[in-house]
Coordinates of C-alpha atoms in Angstrom, one line a residue:
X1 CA -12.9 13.1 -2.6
X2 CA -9.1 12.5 -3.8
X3 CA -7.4 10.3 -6.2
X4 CA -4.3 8.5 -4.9
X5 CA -1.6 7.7 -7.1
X6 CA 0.5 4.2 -6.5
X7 CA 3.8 3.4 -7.7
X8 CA 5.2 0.3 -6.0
X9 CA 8.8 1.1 -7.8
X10 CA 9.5 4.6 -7.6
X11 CA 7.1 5.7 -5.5
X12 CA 7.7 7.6 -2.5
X13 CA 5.6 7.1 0.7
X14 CA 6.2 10.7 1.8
X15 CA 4.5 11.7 -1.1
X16 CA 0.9 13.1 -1.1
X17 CA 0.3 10.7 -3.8
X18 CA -2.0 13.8 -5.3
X19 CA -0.3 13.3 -8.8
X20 CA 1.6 10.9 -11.0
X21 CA 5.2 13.1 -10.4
X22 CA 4.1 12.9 -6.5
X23 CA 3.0 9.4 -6.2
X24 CA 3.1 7.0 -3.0
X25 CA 4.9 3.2 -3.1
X26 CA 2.3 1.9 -0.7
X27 CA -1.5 2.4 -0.6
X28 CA -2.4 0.2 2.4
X29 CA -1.8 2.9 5.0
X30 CA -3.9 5.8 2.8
X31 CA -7.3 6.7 4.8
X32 CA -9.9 6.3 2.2
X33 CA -13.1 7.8 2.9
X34 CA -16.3 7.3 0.2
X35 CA -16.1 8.8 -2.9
X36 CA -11.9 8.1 -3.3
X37 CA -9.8 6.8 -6.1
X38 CA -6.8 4.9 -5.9
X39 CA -4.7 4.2 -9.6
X40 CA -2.2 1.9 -9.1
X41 CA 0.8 2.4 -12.4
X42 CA 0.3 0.3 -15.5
X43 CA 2.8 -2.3 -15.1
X44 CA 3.0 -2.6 -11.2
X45 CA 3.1 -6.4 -10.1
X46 CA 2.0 -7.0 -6.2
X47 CA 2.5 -10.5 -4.9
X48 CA -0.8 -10.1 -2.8
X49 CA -4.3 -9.5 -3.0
X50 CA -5.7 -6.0 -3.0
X51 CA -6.6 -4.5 0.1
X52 CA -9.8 -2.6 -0.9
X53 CA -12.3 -0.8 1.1
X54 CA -16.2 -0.1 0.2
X55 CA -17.4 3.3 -1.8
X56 CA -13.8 3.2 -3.4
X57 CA -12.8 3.3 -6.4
X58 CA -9.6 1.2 -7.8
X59 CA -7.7 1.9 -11.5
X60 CA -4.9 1.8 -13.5
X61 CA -2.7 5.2 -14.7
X62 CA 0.1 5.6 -16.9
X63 CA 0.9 3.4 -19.7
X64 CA 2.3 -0.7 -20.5
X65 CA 0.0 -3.9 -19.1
X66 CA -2.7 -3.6 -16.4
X67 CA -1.5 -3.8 -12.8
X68 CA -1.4 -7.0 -11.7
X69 CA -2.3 -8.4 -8.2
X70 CA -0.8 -12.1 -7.6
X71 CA -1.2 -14.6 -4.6
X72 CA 0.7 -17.5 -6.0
X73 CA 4.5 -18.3 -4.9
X74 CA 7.4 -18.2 -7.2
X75 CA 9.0 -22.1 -6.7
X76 CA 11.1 -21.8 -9.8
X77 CA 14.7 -21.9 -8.0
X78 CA 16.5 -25.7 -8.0
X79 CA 16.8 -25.2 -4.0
X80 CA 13.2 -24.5 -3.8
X81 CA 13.1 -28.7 -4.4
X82 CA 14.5 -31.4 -2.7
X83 CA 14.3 -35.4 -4.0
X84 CA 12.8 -37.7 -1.2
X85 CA 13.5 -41.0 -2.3
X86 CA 10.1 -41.8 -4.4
X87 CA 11.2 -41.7 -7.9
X88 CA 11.0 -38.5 -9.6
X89 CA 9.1 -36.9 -6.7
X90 CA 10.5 -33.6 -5.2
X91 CA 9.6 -32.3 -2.5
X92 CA 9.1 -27.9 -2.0
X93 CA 10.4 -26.8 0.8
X94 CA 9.8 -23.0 0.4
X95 CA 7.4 -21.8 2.8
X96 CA 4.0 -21.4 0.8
X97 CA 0.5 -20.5 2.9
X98 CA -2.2 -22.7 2.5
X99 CA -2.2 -26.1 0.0
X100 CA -1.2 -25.7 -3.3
X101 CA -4.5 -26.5 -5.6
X102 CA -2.6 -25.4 -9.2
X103 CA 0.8 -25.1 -10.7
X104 CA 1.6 -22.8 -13.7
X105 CA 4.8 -23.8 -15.4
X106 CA 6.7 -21.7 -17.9
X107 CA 4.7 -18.7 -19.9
X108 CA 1.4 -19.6 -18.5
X109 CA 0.9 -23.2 -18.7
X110 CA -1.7 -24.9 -16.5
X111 CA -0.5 -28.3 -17.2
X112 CA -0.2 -30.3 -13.8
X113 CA -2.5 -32.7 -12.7
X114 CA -3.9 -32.3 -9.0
X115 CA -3.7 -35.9 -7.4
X116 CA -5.3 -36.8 -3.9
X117 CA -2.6 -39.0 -2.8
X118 CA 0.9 -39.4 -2.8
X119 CA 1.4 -42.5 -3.9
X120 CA -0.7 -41.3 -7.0
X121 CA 2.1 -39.2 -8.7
X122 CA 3.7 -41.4 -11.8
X123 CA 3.8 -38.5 -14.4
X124 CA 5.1 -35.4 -15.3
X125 CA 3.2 -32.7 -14.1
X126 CA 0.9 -34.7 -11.2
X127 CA 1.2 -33.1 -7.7
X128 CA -0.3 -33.5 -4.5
X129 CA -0.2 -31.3 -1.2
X130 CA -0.9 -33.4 2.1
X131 CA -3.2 -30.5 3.2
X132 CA -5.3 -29.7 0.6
X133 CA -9.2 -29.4 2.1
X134 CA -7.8 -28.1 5.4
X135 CA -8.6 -24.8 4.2
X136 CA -8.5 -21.8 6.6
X137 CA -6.6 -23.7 8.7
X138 CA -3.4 -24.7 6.2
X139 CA -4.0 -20.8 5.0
X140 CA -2.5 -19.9 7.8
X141 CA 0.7 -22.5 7.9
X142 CA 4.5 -20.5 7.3
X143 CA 6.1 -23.5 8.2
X144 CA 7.1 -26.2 6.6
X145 CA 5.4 -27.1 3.5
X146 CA 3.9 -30.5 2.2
X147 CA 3.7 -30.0 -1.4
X148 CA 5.0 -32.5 -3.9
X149 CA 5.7 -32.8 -7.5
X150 CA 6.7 -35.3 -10.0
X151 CA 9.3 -34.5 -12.0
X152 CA 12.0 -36.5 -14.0
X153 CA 14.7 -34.0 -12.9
X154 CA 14.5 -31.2 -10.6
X155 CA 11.7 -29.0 -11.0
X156 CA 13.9 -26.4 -11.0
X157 CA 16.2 -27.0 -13.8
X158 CA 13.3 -28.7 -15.9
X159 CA 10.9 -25.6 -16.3
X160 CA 12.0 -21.7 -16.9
X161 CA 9.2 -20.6 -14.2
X162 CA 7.0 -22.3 -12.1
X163 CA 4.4 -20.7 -10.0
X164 CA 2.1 -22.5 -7.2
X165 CA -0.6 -21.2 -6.6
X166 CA -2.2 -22.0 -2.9
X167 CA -5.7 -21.8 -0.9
X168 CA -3.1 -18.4 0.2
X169 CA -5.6 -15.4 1.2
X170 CA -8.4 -17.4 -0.2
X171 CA -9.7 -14.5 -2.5
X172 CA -7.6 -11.4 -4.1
X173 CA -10.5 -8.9 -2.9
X174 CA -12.7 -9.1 -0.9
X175 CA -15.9 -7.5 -1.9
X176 CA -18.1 -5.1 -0.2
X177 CA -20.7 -2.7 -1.3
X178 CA -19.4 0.2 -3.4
X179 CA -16.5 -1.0 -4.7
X180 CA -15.7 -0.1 -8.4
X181 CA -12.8 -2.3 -10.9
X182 CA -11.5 -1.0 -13.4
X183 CA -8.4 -1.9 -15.8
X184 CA -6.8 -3.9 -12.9
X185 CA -5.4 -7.9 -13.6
X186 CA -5.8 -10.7 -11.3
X187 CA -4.2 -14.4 -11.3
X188 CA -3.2 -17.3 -9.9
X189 CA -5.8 -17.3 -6.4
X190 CA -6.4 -21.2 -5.2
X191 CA -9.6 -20.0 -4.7
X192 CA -11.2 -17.1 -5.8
X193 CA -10.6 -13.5 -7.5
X194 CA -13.0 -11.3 -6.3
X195 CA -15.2 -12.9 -3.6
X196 CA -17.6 -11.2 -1.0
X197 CA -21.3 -9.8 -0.4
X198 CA -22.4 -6.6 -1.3
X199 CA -24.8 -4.1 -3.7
X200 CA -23.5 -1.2 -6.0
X201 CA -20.0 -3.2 -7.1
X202 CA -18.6 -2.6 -11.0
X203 CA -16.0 -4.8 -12.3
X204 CA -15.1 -3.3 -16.1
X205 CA -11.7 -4.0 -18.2
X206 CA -10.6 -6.7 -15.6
X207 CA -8.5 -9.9 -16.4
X208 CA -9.0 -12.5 -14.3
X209 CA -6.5 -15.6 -14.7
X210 CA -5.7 -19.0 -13.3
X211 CA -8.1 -18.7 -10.7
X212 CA -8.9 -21.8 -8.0
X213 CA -8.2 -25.3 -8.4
X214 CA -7.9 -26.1 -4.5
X215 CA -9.2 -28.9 -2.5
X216 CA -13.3 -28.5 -1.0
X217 CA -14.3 -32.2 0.2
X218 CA -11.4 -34.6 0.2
X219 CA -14.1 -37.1 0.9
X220 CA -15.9 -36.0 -2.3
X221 CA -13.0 -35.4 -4.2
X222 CA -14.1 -32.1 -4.6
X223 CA -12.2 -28.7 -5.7
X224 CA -13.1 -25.3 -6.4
X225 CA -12.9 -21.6 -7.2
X226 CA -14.7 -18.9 -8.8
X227 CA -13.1 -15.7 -10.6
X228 CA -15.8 -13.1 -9.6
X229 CA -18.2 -14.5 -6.7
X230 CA -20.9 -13.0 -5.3
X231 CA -22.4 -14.7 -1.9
X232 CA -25.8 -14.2 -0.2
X233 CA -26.6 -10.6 -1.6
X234 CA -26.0 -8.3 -4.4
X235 CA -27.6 -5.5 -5.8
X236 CA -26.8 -3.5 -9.0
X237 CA -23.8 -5.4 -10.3
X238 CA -21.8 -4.5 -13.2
X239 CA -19.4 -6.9 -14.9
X240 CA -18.6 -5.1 -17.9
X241 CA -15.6 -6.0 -20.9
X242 CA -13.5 -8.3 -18.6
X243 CA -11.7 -11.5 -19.2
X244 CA -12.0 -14.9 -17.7
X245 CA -8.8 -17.2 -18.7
X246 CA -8.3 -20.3 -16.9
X247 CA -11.4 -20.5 -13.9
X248 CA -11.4 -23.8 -12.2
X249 CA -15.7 -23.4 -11.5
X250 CA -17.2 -20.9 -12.3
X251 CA -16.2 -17.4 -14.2
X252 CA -19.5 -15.5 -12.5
X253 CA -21.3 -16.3 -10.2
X254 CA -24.2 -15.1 -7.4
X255 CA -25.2 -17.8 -4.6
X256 CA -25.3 -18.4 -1.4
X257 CA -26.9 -20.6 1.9
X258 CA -29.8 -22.0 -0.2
X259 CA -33.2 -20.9 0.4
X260 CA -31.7 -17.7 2.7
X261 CA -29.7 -16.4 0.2
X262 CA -31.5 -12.9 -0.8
X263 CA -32.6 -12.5 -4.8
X264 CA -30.1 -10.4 -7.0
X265 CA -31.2 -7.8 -8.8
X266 CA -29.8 -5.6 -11.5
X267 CA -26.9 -7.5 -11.9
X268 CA -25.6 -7.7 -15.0
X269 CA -22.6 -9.4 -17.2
X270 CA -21.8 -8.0 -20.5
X271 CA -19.2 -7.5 -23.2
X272 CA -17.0 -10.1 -21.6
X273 CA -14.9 -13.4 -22.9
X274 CA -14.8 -16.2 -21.1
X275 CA -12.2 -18.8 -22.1
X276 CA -11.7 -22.2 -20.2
X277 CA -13.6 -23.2 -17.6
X278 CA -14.2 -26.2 -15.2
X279 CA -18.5 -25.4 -14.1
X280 CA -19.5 -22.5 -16.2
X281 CA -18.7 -19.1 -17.6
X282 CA -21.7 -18.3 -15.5
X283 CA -23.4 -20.1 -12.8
X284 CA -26.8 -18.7 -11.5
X285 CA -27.8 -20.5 -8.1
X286 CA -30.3 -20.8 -5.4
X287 CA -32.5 -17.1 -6.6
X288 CA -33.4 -16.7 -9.5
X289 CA -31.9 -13.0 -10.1
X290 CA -34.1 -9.8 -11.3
X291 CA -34.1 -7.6 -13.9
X292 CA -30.7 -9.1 -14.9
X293 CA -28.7 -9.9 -18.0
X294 CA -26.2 -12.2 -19.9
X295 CA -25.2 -10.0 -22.7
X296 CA -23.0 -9.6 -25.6
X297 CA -20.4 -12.3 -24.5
X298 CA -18.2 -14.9 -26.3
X299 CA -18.1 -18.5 -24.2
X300 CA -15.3 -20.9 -25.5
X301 CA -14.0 -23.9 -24.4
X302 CA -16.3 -24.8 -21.4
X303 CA -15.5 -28.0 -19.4
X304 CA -11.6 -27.6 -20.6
X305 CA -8.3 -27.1 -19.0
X306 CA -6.8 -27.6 -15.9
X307 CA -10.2 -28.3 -14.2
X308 CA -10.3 -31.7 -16.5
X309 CA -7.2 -32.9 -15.8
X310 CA -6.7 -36.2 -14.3
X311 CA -10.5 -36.4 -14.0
X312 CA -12.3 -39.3 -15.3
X313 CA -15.5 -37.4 -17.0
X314 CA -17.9 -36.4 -15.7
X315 CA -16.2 -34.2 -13.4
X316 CA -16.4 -34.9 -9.7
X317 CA -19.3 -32.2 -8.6
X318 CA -22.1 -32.5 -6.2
X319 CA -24.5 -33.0 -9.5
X320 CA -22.3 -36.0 -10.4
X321 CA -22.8 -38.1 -12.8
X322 CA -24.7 -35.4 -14.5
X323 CA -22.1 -33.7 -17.3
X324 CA -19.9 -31.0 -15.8
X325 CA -18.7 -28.0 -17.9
X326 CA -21.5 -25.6 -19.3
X327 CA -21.5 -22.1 -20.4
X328 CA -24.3 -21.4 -18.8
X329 CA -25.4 -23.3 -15.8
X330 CA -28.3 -23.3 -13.5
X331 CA -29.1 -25.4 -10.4
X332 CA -30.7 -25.5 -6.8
X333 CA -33.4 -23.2 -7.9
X334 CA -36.4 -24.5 -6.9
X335 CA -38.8 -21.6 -7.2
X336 CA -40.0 -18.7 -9.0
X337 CA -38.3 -15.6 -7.7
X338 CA -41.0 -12.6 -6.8
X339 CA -40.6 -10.0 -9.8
X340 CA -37.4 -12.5 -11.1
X341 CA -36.2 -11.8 -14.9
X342 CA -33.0 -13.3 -16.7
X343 CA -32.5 -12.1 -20.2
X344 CA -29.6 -14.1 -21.7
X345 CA -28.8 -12.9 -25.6
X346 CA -26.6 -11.7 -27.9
X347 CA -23.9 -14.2 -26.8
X348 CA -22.1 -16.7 -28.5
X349 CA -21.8 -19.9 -27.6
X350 CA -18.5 -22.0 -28.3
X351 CA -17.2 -25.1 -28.2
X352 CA -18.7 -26.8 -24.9
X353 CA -16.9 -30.5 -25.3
X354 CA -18.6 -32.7 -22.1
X355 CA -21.5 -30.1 -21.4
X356 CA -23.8 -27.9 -22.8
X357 CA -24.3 -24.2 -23.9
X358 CA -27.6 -23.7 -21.4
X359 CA -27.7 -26.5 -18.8
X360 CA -30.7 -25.9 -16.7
X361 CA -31.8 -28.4 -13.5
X362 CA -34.4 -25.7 -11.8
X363 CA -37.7 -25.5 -11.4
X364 CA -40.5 -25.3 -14.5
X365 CA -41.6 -21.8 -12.5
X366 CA -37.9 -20.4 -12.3
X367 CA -37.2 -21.2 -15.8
X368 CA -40.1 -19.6 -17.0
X369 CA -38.4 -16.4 -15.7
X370 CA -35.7 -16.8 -18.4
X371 CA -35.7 -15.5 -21.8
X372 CA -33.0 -16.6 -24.4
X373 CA -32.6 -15.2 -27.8
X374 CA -30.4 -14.0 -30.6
X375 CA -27.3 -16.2 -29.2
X376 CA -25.0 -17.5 -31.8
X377 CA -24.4 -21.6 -30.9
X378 CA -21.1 -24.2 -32.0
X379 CA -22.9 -27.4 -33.2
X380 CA -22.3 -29.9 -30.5
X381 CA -23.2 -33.7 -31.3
X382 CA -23.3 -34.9 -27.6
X383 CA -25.9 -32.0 -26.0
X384 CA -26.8 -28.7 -26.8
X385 CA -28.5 -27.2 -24.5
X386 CA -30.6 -28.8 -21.4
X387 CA -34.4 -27.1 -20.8
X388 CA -37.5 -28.0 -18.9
X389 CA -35.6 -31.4 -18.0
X390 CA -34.9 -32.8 -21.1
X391 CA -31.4 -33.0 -23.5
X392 CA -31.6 -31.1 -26.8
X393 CA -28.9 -32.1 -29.5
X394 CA -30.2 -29.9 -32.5
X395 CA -31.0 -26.1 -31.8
X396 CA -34.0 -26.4 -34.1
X397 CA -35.7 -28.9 -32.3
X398 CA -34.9 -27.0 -28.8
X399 CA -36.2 -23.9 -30.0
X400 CA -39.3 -26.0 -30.9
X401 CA -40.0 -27.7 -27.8
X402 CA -39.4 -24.6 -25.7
X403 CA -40.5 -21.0 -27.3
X404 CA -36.7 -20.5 -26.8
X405 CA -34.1 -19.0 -28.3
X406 CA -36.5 -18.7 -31.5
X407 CA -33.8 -16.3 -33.3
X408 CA -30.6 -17.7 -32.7
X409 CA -28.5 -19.3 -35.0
X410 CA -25.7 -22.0 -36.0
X411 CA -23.0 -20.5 -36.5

């Protein structure tokens, strides 16, 4: 077992990369075996996703802001835009793989409005890329691009920075089993941050930011785009003390092909904050999970953001015109899972605007696998929570009607 030392500015690929004062620029061409560490230097920026491998770990070293792994593509130069004759409509013709899904402008501003057609954009900010819900298929475009913005002005010249972030790599790791996180920042993926099968993974001190936003169904009028994902499987799963900032869906989430997707178990979410969301901070789907927890968290601003913009509420989902925008959200769980066990406590519960805290459409069996208590909810006049299929507005007559949540508070 070795630990790897990366320094993508002063590093030195004939290093050993054994130590910080011998440390390698790349990583990619390392052969990891299980039981490895690679530290990447506080401050590094990559414009890609992280190439990781299973039973590996992956860190920070040295001092300053967390390393930071980025898929979106810089469009802030005036000849990165070109007018087309549409009023205040520019055209980027920088080369950018797949369709873009979000823009961030400036210091971290996700302020543009996705619109599905051209003929749509008549505001600042609203954009539109002619392959969006291709997928795959425009992830793999380096030609010409088809991604347009309104702007009175050029683009360039209006805002300091501008970022587009694009369907790209589709994820910024993919995950696999034995793969550990720590103290490592990731942002602006079309689709998801860390996305993948896979038992014994750890995700702790982690920033996840503007993640998803592109197009799923442009029948349905349907985006997404999770920050931590976990598909069919996953067993023993740690995500521990990370932040969520700016998730199109979901923040965390395990599901998979319906009734085939295999029951979770051990995973657990703890001592994280979650802050604007489009779907939920965390969505539990298809399995009920076992012996797993929703601990210790702060939930704010659920149903906010970039994911609401330019949508006429409720939010375009496959539950519509059931509310979109929970902290807590549970679906397509029609059963009891064998041995299943969700303990959700401790958290608190912010402002959820055009949602709920706990929004539950499973089965009577499934919920009565869950057990809510000592969580801390914000008063909210339209619903509170949603629980063996009926709306709760006041937390006392919930915890009444239900057995649960019989110590938490108002606060």
């Amino acid at each position: 077992m070795a630990t790897y030392y990366i320094d993508n500015q002063t590093g030195k690929n004939e290093n050993d990369g054994l130590s910080p004062e011998t440390a390698r620029k790349d990583y990619t061409d390392i052969t990891l075996v299980a039981g490895d560490t690679v530290l990447f230097k506080r401050g590094s920026f990559y414009r890609d996703k992280l190439y990781a491998v299973g039973y590996v770990s992956y860190g920070a070293y040295g001092e300053g802001e967390k390393p930071t792994f980025c898929a979106s593509t810089d469009v802030s130069d005036p000849a990165d835009w070109v007018a087309i004759g549409k009023e205040n409509v520019w055209k980027c013709v920088k080369p950018i793989l797949g369709d873009v899904g979000n823009i961030v402008f400036n210091d971290g501003e996700c302020t543009a409005t996705f619109r599905w057609n051209l003929e749509d954009l008549s505001s600042e900010g609203d954009f539109y890329d002619g392959q969006c819900a291709t997928g795959d298929r425009a992830s793999l475009k380096t030609a010409d691009t088809d991604f347009y913005l309104y702007s009175v002005g050029n683009p360039g010249d209006k805002y300091s920075h501008i970022e587009a972030i694009s369907y790209n790599k589709r994820h910024l790791v993919s995950a696999t089993d034995g793969m550990s996180f720590d103290g490592l920042h990731f942002m602006n993926s079309g689709v998801h941050g860390i996305q993948g099968k896979g038992d014994n993974i750890t995700v702790r001190n982690c920033d996840f930011e503007n993640i998803g936003g592109c197009a799923w169904s442009r029948e349905l009028e349907i985006r997404f785009g999770n920050g931590f994902e976990i598909w069919d499987h996953g067993d023993n799963i740690l995500v521990e003390n990370c932040t969520f900032k700016n998730v199109y869906d979901s923040c965390v989430t395990h599901q998979g092909p319906g009734d085939k997707t295999r029951t979770a178990k051990n995973f657990i979410c703890r001592g994280c904050t979650f802050d604007t969301y489009g779907m939920a901070a965390f969505e539990y789907r298809d399995k009920l999970p076992i012996n797993s927890e929703f601990t210790d968290n702060v939930c704010l601003n659920a149903g906010c953001g970039f994911a609401m913009l330019g949508e006429e509420l409720p939010r375009k989902s496959e539950i519509w015109p059931q509310p979109m925008g929970h902290h807590i959200f549970m679906w397509r769980i029609p059963e009891a899972s064998d041995g299943g066990n969700l303990t959700i406590k401790n958290n608190y519960f912010g402002a959820a605007p055009v949602g709920a805290a706990i929004y539950s459409i499973i089965s009577p069996e499934a919920e009565a696998q869950v057990q809510l208590d000592n969580n801390k909810y914000t008063k909210n006049d339209i619903l509170l929570n949603r629980w063996g299929g009926e709306n709760y507005n006041d937390l006392d007559e919930y915890k009444a009607a239900t057995g649960q949540d019989k110590d938490s508070i108002y606060v």
